[in-house]
Tab-separated table of C-alpha atoms and ligand atoms in Angstrom:
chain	number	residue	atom	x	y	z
A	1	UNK	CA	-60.217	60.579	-61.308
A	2	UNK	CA	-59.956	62.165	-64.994
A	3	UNK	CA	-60.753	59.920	-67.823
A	4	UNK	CA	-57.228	59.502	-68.827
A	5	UNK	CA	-56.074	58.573	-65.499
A	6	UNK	CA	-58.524	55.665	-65.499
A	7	UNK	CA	-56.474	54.371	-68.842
A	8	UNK	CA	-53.429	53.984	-66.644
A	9	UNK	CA	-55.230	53.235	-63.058
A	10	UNK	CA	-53.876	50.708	-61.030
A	11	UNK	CA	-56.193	48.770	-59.656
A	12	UNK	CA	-56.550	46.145	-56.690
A	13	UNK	CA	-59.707	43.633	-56.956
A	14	UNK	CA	-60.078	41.398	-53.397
A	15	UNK	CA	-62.670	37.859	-53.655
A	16	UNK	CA	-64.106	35.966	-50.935
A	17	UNK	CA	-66.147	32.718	-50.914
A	18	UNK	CA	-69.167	34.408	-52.585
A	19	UNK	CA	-67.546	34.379	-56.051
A	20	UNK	CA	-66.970	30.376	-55.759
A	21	UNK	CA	-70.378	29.864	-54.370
A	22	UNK	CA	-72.291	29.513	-58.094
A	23	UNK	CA	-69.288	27.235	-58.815
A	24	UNK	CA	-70.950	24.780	-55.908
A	25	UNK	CA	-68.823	25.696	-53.367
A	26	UNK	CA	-69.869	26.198	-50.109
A	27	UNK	CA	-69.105	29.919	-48.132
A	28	UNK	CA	-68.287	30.102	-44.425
A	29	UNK	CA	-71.201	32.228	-42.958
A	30	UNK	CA	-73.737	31.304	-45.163
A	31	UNK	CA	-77.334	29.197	-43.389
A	32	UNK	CA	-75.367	26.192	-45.168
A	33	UNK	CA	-72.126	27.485	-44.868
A	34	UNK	CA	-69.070	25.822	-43.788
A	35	UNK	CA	-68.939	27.061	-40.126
A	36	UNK	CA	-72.708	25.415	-39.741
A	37	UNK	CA	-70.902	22.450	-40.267
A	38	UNK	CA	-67.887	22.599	-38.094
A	39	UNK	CA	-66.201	25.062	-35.526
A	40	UNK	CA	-63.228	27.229	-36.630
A	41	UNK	CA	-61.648	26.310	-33.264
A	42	UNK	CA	-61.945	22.475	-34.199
A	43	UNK	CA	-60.700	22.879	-37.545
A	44	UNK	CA	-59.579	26.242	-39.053
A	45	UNK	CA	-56.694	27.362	-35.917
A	46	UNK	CA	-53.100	25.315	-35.746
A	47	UNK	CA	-54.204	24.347	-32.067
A	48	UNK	CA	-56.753	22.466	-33.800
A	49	UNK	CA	-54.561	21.124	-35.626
A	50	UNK	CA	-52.113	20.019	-32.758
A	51	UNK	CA	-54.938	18.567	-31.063
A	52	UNK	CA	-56.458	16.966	-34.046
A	53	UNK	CA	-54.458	16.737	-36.911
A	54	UNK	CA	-56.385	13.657	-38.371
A	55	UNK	CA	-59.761	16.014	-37.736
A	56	UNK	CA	-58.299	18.975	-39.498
A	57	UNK	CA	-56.686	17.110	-42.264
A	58	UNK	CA	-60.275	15.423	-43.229
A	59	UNK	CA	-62.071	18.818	-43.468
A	60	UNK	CA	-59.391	19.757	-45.772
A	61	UNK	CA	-59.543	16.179	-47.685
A	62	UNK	CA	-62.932	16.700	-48.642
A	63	UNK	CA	-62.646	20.273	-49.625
A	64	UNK	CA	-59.406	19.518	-51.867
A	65	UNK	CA	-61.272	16.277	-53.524
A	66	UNK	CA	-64.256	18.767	-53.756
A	67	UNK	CA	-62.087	20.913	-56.700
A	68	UNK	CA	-62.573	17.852	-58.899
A	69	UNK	CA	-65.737	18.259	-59.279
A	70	UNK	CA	-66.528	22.213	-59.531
A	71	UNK	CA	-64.969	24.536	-62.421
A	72	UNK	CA	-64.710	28.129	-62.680
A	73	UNK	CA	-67.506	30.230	-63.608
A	74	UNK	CA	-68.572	33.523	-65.759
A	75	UNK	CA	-67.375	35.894	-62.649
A	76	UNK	CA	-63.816	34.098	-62.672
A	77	UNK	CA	-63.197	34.315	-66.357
A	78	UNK	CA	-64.621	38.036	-66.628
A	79	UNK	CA	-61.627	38.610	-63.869
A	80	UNK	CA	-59.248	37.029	-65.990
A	81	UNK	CA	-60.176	38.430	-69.115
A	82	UNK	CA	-59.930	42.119	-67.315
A	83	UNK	CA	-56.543	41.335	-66.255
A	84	UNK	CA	-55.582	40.691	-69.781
A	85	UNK	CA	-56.468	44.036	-70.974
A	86	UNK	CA	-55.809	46.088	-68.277
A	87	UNK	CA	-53.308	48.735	-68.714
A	88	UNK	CA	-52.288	49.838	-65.346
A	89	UNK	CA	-51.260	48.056	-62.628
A	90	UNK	CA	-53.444	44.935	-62.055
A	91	UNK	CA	-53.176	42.599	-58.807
A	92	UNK	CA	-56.036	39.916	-57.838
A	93	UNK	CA	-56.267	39.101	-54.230
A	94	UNK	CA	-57.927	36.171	-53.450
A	95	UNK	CA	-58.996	34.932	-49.274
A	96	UNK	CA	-60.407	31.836	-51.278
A	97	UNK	CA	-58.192	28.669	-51.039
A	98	UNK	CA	-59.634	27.049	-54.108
A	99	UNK	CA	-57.787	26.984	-57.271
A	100	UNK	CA	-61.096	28.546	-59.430
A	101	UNK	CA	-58.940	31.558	-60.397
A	102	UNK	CA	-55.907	29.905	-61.583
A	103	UNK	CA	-57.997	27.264	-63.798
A	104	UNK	CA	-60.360	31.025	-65.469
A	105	UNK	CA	-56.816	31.861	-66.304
A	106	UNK	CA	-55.733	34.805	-63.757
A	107	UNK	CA	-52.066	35.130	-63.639
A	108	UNK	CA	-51.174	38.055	-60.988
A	109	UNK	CA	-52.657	36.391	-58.096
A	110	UNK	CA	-52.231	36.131	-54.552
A	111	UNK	CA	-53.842	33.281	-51.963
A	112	UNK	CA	-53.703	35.528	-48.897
A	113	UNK	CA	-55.253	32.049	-47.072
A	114	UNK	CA	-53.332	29.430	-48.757
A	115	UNK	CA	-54.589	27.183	-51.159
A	116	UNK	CA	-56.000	23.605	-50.737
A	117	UNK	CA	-53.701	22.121	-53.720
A	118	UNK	CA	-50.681	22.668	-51.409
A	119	UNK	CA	-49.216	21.147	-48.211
A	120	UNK	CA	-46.392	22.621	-45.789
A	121	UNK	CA	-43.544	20.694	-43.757
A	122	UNK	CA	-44.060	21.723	-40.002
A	123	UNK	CA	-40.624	21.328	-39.400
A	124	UNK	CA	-39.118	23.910	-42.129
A	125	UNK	CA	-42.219	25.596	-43.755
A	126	UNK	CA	-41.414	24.482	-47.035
A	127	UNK	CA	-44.656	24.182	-49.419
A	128	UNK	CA	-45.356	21.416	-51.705
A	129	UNK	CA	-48.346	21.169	-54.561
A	130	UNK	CA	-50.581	18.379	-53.060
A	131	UNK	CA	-53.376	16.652	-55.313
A	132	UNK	CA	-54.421	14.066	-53.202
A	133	UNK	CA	-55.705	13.467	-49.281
A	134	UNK	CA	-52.909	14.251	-46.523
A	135	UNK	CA	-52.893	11.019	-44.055
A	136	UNK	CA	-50.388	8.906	-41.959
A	137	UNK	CA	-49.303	7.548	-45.322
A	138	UNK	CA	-48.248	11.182	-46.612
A	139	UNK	CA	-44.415	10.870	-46.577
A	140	UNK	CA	-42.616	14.849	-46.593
A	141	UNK	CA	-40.432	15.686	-49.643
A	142	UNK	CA	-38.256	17.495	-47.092
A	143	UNK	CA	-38.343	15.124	-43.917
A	144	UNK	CA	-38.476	12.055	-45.859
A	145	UNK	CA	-40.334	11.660	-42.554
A	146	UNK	CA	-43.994	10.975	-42.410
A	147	UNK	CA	-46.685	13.017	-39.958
A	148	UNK	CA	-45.120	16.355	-40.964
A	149	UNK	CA	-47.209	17.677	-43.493
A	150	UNK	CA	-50.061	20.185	-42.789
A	151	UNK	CA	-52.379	21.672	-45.086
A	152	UNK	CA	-51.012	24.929	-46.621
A	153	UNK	CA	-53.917	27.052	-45.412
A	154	UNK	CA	-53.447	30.322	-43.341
A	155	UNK	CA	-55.579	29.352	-39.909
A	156	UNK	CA	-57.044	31.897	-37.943
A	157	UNK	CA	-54.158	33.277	-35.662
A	158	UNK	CA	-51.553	33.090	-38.517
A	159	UNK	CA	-49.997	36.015	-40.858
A	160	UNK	CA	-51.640	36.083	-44.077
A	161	UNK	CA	-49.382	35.554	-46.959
A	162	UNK	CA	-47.788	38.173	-48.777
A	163	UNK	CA	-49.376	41.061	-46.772
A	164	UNK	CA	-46.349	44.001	-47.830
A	165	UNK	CA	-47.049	43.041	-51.711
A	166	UNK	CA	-50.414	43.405	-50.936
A	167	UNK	CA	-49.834	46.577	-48.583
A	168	UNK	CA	-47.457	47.999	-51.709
A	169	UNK	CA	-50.709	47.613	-54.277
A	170	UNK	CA	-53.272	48.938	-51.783
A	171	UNK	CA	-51.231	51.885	-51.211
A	172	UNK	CA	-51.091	52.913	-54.909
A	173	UNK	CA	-54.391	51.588	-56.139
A	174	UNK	CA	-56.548	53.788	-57.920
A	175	UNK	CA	-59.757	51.327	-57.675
A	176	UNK	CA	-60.574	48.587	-55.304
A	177	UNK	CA	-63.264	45.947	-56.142
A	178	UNK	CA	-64.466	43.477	-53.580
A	179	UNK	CA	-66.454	40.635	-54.752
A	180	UNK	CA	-67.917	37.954	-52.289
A	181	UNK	CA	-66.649	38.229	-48.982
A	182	UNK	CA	-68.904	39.149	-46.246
A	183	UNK	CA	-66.209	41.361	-44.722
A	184	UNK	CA	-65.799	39.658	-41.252
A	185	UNK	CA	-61.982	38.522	-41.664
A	186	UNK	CA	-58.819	40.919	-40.890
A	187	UNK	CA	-57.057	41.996	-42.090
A	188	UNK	CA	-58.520	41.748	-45.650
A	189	UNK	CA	-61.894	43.377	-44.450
A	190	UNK	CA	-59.954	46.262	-43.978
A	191	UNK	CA	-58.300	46.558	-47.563
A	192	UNK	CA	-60.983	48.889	-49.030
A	193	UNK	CA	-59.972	51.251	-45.896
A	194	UNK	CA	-56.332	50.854	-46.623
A	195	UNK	CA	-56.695	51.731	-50.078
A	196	UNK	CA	-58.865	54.786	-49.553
A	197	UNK	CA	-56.572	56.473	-47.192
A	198	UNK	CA	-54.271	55.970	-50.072
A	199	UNK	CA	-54.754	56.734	-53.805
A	200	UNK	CA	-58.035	54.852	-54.416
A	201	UNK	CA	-60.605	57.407	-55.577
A	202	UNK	CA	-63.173	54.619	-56.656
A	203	UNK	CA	-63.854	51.773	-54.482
A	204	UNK	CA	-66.820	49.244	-55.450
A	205	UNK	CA	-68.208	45.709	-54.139
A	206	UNK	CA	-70.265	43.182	-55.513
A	207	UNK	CA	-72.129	40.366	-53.524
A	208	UNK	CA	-75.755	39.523	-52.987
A	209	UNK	CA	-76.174	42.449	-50.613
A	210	UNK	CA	-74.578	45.332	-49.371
A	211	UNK	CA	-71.695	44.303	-46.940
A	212	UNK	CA	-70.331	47.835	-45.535
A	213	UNK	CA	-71.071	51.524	-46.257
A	214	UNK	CA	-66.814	51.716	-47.268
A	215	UNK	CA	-68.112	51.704	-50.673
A	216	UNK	CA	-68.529	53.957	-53.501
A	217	UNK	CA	-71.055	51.963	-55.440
A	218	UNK	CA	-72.031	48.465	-55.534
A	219	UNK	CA	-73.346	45.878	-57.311
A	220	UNK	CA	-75.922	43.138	-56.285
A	221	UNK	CA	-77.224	40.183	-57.302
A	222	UNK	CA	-75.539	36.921	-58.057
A	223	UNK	CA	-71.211	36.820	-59.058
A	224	UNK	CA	-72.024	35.113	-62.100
A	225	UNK	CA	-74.471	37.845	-63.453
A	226	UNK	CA	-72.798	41.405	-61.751
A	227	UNK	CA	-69.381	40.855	-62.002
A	228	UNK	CA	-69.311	40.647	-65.964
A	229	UNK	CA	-71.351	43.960	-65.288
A	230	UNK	CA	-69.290	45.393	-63.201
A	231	UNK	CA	-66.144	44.774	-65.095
A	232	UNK	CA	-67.492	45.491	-68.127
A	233	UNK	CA	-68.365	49.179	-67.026
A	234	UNK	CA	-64.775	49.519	-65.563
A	235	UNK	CA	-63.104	48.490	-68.436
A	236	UNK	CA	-66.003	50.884	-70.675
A	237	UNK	CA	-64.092	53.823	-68.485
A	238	UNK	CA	-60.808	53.103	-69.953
A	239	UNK	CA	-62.022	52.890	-73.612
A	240	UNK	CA	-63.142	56.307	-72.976
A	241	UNK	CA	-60.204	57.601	-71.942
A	242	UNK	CA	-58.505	55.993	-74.692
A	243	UNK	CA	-60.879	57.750	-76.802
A	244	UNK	CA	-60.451	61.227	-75.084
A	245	UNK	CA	-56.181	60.406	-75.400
B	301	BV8	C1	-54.192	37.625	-38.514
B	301	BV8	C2	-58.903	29.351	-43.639
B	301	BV8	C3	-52.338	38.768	-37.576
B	301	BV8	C4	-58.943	28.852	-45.000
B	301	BV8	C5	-59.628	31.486	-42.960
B	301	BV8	C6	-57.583	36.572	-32.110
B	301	BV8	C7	-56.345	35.999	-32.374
B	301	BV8	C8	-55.698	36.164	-33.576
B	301	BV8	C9	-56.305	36.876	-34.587
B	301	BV8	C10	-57.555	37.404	-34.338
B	301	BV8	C11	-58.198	37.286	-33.119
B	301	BV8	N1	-59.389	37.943	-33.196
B	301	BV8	C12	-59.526	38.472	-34.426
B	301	BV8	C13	-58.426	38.155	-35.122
B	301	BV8	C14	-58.145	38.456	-36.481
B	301	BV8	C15	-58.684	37.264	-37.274
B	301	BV8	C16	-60.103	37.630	-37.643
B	301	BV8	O1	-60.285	38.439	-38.531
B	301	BV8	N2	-61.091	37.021	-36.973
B	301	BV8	C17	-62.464	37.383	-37.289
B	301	BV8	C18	-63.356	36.151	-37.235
B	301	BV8	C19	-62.892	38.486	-36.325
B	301	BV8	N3	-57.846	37.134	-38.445
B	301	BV8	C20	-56.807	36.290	-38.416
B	301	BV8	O2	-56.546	35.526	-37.523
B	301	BV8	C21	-55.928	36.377	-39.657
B	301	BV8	N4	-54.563	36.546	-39.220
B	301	BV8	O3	-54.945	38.496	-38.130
B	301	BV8	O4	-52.847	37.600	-38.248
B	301	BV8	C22	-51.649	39.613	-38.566
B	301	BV8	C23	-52.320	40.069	-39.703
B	301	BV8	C24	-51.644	40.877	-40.603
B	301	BV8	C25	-50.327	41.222	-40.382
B	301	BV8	C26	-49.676	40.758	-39.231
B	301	BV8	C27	-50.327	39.962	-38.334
B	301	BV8	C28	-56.009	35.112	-40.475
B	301	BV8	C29	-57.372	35.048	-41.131
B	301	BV8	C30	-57.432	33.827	-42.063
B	301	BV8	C31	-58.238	32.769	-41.427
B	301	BV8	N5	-58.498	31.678	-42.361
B	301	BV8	N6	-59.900	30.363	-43.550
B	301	BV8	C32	-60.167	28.033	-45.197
B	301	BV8	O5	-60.470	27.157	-44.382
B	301	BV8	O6	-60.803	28.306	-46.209
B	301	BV8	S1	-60.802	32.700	-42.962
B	301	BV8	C33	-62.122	32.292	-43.908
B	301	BV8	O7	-62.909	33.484	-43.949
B	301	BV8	C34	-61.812	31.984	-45.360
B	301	BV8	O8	-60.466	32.157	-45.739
B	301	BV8	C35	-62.688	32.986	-46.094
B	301	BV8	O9	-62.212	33.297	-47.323
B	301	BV8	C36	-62.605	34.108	-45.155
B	301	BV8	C37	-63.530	35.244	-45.358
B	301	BV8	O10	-64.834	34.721	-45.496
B	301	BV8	P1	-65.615	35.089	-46.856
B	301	BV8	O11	-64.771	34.653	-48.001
B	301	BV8	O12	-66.036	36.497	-46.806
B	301	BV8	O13	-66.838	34.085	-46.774
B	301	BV8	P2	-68.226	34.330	-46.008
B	301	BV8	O14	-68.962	33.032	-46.029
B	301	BV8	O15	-67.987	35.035	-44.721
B	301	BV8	O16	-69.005	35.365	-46.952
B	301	BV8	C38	-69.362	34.978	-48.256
B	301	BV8	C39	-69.929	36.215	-48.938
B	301	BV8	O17	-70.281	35.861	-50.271
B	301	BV8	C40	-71.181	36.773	-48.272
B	301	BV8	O18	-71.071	38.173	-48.154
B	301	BV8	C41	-72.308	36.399	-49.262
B	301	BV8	O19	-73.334	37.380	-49.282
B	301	BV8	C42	-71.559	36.374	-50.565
B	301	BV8	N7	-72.148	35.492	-51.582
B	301	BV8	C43	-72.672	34.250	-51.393
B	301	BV8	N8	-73.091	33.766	-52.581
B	301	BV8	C44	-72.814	34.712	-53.528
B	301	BV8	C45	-72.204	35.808	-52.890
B	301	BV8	N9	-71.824	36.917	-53.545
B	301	BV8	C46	-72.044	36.946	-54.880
B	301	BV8	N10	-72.636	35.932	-55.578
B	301	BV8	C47	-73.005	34.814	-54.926
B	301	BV8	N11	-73.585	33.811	-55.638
């Protein structure tokens, strides 16, 4: 990619759990991770929730009364203050279901998994925000029938939200950043691939370690410390195309 591409590039950045993690959030896969804790069959698939619904409603609970007490940190806000200077295209992808990007300030955002603040009538998949704990006492804005609300998180077995928007941006990305996901969930651990069969000539991922060989360059350590980095150095590109204009 010539410097004055990079001034216009369009660009398509994906996070996972590892961005959220310094925030005092817990990831999935981690020693202490979420799925240590409880089985995705139990909790994270709608036959769980058929079976269970008071079972999969508490692991959400505590998660959603968990946001209360965690803010966004210097990875977040580095996203959102990209996005407000990027020229080209810009589109943030998140698998997370917390709200940590919204509250840094990122506008042109998509929960491919749902998000925890929200619920969804079984009956006519209508979503609702949600602040507080869904229970027998959680009466449907839809319904006005009570029992009918389900978290509004994608569950394994489910369509993703918004997968042709996403589909449209992969296909006519120039870069794609992935920050904090371990890679082990379709279809969004196979966006990098998507994009470089398209227009992406620069791909790049930041977590603690290398996830994948899919990448052009990485960098590892910490959210909080690389992704200002790594940013920074992208957005450094466009200045110098600017100056080479
Ligand atoms: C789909 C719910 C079809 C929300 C989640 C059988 C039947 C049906 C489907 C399948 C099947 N077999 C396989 C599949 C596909 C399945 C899948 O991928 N399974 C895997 C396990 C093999 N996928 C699906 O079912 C998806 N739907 O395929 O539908 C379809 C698709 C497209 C079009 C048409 C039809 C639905 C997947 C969504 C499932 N829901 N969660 C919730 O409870 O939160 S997935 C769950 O995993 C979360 O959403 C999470 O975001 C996601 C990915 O995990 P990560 O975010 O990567 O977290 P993880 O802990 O794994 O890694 C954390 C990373 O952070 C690590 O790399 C770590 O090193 C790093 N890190 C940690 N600390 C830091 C850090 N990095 C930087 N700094 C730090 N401080």
């Amino acid at each position: 990619m010539t410097n004055s591409d990079i001034n216009k590039a369009n660009i398509v950045i994906l996070t996972g759990a590892g961005i959220s993690a310094e925030s005092g959030l817990q990831t999935f896969r981690a020693s202490d991770g979420l799925w240590n804790n409880y089985r995705v069959d139990e909790v994270a698939t709608p036959e769980a929730f058929a079976l269970d619904p008071e079972l999969v409603n508490s692991f959400y609970n505590v998660r959603r009364q968990e946001l209360q007490t965690v803010a966004p940190n210097a990875a977040h806000i580095a996203l959102a203050e990209l996005e407000q200077k990027w020229s080209g295209e810009f589109l943030l992808v998140t698998q997370n279901v917390d709200n940590l990007h919204e509250r840094a300030g990122s506008k042109n955002l998509i929960h491919m998994h749902g998000s925890l603040k929200e619920v969804k009538c079984i009956n006519t998949d209508q979503v609702f925000d949600w602040e507080g704990d869904i229970n027998d006492e959680s009466k449907c804005m839809c319904c006005n029938d009570f029992g009918t609300l389900r978290p509004n998180i994608v569950w394994f077995g489910e369509i993703p939200y918004e997968m042709e928007k996403i589909e449209r941006h992969l296909d006519s990305a120039d870069i794609f950043v992935s920050i904090g996901t371990s890679g082990n969930v379709y279809p969004a651990a196979a966006f990098v691939d998507i994009a470089k069969e398209n227009n992406c000539t620069f791909s790049v991922e930041s977590n603690l370690a290398q996830t994948s060989d899919s990448f052009d360059s990485g960098y590892y350590g910490p959210a909080t410390e690389q992704v200002p980095i790594l940013l920074n150095d992208l957005f450094n590109q466009i200045n110098c195309a600017n100056d080479n204009m």
